[in-house]
GROMACS .gro file of C-alpha atoms in nm:
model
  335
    1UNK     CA    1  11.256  10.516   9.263
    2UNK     CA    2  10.890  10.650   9.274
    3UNK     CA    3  10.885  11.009   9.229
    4UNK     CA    4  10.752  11.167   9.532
    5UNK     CA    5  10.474  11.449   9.503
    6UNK     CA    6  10.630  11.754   9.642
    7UNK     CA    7  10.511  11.787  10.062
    8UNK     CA    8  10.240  11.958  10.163
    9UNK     CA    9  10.434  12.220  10.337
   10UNK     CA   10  10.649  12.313  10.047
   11UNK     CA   11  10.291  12.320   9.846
   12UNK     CA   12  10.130  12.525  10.077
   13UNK     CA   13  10.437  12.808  10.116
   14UNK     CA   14  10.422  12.825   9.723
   15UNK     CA   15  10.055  12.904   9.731
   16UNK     CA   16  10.113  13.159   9.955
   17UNK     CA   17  10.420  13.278   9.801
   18UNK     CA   18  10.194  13.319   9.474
   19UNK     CA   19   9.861  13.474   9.664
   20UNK     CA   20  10.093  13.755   9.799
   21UNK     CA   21  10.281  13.777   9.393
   22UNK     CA   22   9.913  13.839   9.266
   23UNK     CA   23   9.813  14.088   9.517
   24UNK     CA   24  10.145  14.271   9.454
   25UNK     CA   25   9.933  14.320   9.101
   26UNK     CA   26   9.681  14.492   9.232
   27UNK     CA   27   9.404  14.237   9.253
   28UNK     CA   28   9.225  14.208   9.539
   29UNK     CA   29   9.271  13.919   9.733
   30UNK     CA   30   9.146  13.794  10.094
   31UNK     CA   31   9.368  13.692  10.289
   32UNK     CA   32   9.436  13.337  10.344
   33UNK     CA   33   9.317  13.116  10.626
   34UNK     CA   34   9.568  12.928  10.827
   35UNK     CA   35   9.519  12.553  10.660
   36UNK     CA   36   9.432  12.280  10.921
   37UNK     CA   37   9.685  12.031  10.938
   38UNK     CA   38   9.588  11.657  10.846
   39UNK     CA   39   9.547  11.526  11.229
   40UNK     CA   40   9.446  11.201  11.351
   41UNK     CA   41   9.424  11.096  11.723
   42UNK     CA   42   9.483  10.669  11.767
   43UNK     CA   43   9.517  10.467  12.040
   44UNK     CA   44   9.910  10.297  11.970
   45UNK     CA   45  10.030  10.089  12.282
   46UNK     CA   46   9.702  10.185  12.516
   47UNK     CA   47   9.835  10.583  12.416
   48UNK     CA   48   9.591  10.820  12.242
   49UNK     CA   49   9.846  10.966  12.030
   50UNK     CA   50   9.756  11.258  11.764
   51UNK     CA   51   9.968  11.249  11.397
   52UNK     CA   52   9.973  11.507  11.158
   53UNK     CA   53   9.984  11.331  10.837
   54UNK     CA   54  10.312  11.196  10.753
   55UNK     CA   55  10.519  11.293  10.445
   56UNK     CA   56  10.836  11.123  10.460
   57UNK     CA   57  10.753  10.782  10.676
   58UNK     CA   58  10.997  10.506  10.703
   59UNK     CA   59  10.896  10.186  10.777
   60UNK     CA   60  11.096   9.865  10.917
   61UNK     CA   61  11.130   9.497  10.790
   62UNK     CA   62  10.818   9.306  10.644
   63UNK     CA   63  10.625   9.356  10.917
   64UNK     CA   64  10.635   9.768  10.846
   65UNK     CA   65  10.689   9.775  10.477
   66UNK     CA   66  10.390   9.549  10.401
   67UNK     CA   67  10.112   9.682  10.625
   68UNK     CA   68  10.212  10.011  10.400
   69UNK     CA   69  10.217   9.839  10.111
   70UNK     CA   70   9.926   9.641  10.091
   71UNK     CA   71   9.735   9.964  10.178
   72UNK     CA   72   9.857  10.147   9.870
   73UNK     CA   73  10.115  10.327  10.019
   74UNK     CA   74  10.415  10.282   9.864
   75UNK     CA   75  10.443  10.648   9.687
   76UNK     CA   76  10.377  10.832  10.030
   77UNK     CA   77  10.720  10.636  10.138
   78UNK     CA   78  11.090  10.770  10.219
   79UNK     CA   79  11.191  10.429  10.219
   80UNK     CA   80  11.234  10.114  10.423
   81UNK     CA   81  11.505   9.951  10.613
   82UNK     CA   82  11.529   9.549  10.624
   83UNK     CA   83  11.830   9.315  10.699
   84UNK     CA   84  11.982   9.147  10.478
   85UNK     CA   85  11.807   8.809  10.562
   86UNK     CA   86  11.490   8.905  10.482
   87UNK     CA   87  11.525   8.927  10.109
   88UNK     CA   88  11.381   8.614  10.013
   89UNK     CA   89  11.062   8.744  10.121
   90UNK     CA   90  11.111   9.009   9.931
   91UNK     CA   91  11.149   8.791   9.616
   92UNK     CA   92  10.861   8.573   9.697
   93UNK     CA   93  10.636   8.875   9.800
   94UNK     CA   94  10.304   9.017   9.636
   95UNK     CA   95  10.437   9.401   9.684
   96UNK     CA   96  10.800   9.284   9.559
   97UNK     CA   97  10.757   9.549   9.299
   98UNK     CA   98  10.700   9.807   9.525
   99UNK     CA   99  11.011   9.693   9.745
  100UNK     CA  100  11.172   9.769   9.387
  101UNK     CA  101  11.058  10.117   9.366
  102UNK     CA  102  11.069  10.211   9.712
  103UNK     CA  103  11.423  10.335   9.834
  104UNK     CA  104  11.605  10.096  10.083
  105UNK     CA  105  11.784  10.257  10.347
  106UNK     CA  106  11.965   9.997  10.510
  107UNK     CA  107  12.023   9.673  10.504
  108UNK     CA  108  12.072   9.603  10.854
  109UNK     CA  109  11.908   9.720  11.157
  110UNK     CA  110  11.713  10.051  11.181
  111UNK     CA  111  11.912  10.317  11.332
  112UNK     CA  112  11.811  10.672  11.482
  113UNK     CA  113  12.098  10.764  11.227
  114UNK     CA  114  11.916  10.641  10.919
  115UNK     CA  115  11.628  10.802  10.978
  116UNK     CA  116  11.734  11.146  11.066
  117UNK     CA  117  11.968  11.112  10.774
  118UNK     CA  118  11.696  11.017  10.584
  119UNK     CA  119  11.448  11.329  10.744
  120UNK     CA  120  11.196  11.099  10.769
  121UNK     CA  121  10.905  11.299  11.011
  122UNK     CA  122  10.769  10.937  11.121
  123UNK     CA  123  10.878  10.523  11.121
  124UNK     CA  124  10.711  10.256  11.177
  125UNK     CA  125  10.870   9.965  11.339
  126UNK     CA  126  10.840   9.677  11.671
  127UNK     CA  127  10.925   9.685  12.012
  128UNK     CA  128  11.239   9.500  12.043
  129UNK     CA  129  11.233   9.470  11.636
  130UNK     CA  130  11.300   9.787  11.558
  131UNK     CA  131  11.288  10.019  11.833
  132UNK     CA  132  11.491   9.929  12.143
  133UNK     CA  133  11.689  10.083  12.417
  134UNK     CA  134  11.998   9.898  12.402
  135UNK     CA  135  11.985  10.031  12.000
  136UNK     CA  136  11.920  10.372  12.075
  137UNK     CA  137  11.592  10.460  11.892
  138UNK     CA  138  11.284  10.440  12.073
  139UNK     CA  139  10.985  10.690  12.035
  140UNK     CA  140  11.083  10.894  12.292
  141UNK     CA  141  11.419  10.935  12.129
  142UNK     CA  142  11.255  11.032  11.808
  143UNK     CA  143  11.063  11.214  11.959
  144UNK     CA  144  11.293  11.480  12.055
  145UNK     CA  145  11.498  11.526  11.723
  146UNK     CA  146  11.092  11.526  11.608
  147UNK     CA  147  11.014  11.229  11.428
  148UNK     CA  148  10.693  11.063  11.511
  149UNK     CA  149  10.662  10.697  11.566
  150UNK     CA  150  10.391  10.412  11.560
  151UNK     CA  151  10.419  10.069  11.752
  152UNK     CA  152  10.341   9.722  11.598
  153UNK     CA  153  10.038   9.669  11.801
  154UNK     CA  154  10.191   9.285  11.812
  155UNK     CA  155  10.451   9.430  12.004
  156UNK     CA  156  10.263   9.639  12.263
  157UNK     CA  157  10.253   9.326  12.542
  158UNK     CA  158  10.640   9.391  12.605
  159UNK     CA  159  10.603   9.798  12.570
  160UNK     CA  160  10.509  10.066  12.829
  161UNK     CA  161  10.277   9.970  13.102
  162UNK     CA  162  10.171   9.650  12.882
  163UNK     CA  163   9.826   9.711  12.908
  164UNK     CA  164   9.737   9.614  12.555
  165UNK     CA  165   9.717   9.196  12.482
  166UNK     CA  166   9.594   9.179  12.168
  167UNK     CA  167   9.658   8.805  12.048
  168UNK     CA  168   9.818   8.870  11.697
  169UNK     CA  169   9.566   8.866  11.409
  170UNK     CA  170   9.371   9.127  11.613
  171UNK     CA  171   9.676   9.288  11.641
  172UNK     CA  172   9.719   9.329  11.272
  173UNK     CA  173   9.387   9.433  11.195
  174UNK     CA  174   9.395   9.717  11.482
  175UNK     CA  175   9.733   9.824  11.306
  176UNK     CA  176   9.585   9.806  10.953
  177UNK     CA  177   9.287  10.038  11.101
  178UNK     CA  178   9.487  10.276  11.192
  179UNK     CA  179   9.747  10.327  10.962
  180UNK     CA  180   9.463  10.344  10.709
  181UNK     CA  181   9.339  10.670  10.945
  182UNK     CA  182   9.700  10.764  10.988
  183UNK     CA  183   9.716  10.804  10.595
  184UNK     CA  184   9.354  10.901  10.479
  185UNK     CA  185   9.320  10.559  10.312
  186UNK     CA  186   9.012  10.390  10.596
  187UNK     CA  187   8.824  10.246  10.325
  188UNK     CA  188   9.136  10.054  10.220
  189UNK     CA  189   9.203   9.916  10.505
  190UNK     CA  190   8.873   9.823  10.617
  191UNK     CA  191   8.804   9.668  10.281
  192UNK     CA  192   9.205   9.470  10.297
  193UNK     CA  193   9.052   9.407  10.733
  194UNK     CA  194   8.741   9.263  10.587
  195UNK     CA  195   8.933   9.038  10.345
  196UNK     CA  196   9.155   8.904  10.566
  197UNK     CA  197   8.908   8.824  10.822
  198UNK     CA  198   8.673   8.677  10.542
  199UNK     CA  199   8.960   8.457  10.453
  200UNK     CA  200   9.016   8.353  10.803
  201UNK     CA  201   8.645   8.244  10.866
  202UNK     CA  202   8.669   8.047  10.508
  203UNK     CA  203   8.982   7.864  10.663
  204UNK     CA  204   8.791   7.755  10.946
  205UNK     CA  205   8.559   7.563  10.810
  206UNK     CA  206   8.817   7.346  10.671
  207UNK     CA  207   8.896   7.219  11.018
  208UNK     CA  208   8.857   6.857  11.075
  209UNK     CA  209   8.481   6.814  11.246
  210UNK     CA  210   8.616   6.593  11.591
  211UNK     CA  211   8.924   6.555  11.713
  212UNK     CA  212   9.224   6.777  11.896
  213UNK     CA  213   9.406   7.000  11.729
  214UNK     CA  214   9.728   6.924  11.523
  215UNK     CA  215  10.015   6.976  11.765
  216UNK     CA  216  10.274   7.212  11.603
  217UNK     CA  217  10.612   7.357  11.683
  218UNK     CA  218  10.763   7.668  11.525
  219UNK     CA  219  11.159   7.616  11.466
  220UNK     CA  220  11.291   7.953  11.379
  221UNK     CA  221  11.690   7.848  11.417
  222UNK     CA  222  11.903   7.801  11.721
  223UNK     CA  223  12.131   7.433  11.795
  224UNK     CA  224  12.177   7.458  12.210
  225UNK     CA  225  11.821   7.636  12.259
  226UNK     CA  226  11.561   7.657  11.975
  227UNK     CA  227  11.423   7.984  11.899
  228UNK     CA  228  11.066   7.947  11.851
  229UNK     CA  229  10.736   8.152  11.864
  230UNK     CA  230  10.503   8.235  12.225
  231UNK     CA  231  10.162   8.361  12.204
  232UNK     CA  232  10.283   8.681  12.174
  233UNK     CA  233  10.416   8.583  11.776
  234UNK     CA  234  10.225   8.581  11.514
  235UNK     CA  235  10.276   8.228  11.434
  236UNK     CA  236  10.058   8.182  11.703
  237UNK     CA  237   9.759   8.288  11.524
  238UNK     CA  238   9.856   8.143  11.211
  239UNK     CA  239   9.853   7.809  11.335
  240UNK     CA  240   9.537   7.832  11.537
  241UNK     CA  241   9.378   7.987  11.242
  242UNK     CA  242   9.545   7.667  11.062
  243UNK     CA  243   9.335   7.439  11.284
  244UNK     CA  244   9.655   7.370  11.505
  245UNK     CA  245   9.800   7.422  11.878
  246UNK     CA  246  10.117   7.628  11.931
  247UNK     CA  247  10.286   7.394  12.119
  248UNK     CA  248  10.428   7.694  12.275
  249UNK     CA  249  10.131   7.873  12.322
  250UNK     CA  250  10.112   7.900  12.692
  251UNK     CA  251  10.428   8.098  12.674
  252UNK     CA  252  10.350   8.497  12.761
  253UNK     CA  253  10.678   8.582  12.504
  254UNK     CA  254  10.745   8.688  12.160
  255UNK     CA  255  11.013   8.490  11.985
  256UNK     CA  256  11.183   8.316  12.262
  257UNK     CA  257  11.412   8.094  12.326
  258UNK     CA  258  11.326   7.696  12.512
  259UNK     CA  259  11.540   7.377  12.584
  260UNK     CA  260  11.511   7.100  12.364
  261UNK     CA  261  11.340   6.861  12.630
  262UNK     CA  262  11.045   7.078  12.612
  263UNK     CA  263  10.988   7.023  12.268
  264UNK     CA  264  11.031   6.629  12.269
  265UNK     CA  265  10.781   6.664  12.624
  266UNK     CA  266  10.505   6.835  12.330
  267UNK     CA  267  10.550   6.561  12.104
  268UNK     CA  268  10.466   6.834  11.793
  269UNK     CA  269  10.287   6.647  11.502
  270UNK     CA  270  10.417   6.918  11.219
  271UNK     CA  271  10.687   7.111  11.279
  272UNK     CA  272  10.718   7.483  11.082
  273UNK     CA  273  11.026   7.585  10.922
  274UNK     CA  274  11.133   7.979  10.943
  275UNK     CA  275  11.325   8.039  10.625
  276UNK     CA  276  11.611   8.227  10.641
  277UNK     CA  277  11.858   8.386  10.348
  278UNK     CA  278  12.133   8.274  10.549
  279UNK     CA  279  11.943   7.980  10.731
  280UNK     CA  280  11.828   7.750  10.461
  281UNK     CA  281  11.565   7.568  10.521
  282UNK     CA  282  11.675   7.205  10.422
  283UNK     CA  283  11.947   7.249  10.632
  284UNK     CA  284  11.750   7.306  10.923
  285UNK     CA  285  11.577   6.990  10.879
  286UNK     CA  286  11.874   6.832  10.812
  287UNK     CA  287  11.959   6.919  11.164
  288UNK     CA  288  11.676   6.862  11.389
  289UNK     CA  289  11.657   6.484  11.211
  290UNK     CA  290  12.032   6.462  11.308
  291UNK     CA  291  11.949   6.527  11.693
  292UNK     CA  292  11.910   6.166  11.851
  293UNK     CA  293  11.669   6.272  12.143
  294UNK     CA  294  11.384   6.414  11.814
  295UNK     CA  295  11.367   6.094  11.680
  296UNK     CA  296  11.089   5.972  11.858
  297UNK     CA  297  10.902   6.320  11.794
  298UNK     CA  298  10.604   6.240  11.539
  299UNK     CA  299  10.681   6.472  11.313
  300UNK     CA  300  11.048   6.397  11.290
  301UNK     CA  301  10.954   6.038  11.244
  302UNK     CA  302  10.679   6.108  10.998
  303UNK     CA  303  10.887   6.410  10.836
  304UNK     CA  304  10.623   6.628  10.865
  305UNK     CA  305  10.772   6.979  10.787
  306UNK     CA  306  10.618   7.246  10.626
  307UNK     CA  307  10.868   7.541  10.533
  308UNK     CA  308  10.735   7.928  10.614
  309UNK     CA  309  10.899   8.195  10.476
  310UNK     CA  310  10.991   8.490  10.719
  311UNK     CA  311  10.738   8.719  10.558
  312UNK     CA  312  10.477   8.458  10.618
  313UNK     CA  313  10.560   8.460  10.989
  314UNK     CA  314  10.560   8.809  11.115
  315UNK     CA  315  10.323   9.034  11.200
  316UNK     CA  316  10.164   9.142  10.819
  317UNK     CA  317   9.886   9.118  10.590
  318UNK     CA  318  10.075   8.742  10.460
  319UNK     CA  319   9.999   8.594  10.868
  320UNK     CA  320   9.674   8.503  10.652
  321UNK     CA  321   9.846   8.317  10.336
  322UNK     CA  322  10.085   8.137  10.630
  323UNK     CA  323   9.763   8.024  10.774
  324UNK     CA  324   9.618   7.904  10.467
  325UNK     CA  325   9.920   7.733  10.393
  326UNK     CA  326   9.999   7.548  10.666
  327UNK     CA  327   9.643   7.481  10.700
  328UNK     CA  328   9.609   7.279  10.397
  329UNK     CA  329   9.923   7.102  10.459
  330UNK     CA  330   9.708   7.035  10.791
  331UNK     CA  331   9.450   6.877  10.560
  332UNK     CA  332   9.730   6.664  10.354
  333UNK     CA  333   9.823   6.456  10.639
  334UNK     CA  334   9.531   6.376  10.765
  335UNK     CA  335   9.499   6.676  11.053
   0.00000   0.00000   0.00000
């Protein structure tokens, strides 16, 4: 467990505590000024909303516990809270040795109780991954036990009024940006922004000179409906940063839920494979080549499949290695 420095509130009462011992000495000493808080004012879900600088944040699944931790965070962390069928990507993460010294808090769902167990003073989480209604924790809630909060900008679309539509990459980089203000660390994230847009421009000009894009679905699970990604997921962006279609593109949802006639109507060329602890990937594949009415899909017939772990596919600083990924398998088959 990383050792955490001691607050800034506890640090700050001790001064005190000790300006008022030495004066009790006789020295003379002027009193001291009120110290400014650490205050930031961002826009989160079209919302200018003004933090003091957290000291005990908790952040929720990849998508939380990465944009932290690829900004050096880690250390300024209470914890994190991830379900159980994320920890693959934990294994096969480049921060997995942070996730080691970082406290989890649950292993399930994020709950108002964790965190106020936890007195965490701010989380970081998704709009219907994360926070919900139905759940019980939402930023309002937290907002009256006093916890601050901060929005996935990815999630914004389904939020509120819905006034921000940020497709997803720009989504990441907006949450990156602030979170790097939130935390004093801008010139991290605007040098981690800068990398991953570099990366994405570099990825572009792999993209085959004529011809349409490579048609691709997203298969996250599901055997009546498939559960699969709108434009509102960041496989979206991945694959168009790929040199792809979303098949599902046109679709103004998240992760959602279509029939199966749909997908043999798209005729997808490569189909993406969410991995899953408890949803192996083989057997997924297993499955949709088992279905008589894919068998005249291309990429069933051509098993083209390309396997994405979960980390890859939400919204986090690895969108960029899922894009470069499925990009060159893009490339390998002649798309």
């Amino acid at each position: 467990m990383i050792r955490r420095p001691f607050p800034r509130s506890l640090a700050a009462g001790l001064l005190t505590t000790g300006l008022l011992l030495t004066a009790g000495c006789g020295a003379e000493v002027e009193p001291a000024a009120d110290a400014e808080p650490d205050t930031v004012t961002v826009s989160n879900c079209g919302k200018d909303v003004t933090y003091t600088r957290p000291e005990r944040p908790v952040a929720y699944d990849v998508s939380g516990a990465e944009k932290m931790f690829a900004l050096g965070l880690a250390e300024e962390m209470r914890g994190y809270v991830m379900n159980a069928l994320g920890d693959p990507s934990i294994k096969g993460s480049p921060w997995r040795e942070d996730y080691a010294e970082v406290e989890r808090l649950g292993t399930e769902r994020i709950t108002r109780e964790i965190v106020v167990d936890a007195e965490a003073d701010w989380v970081l989480a998704g709009w219907n991954s994360g926070f919900s209604e139905e759940r019980g924790i939402t930023p309002a809630l937290l907002d009256k036990v006093g916890i601050a909060s901060y929005l996935h900008t990815e999630t914004c679309w389904d939020y509120g009024d819905k006034s921000v539509d940020a497709t997803p990459l720009e989504a990441l980089y907006t949450d990156l940006d602030n979170l790097g203000k939130i935390f004093g660390v801008e010139k991290r994230a605007d040098e981690l922004v800068t990398e991953l847009k570099g990366r994405v421009a570099a990825l572009k000009k792999t993209w085959p000179a004529e011809g349409d894009p490579a048609k691709v679905f997203v298969y996250d699970s599901g055997t009546d409906q498939p559960f699969t990604a709108g434009r509102h997921a960041a496989p979206n962006d991945i694959i168009g940063a790929a040199g792809g279609t979303n098949v599902f593109g046109d679709l103004d949802k998240g992760w959602t839920t279509v029939g199966w006639e749909p997908v043999i109507e798209a005729a997808p060329e490569v189909i993406v494979i969410i991995d899953y602890a408890d949803q192996p990937a083989k057997d997924k594949i297993a499955y949709l080549k088992s279905l008589p009415s894919l068998k005249s899909v291309p990429a069933v017939k051509d098993d083209h499949f390309l396997v994405m772990s979960y980390g890859d596919a939400v919204s986090g600083p690895r969108n960029v290695t899922g894009a470069e990924d499925l990009g060159r398998y893009l490339r390998s088959v002649g798309r």
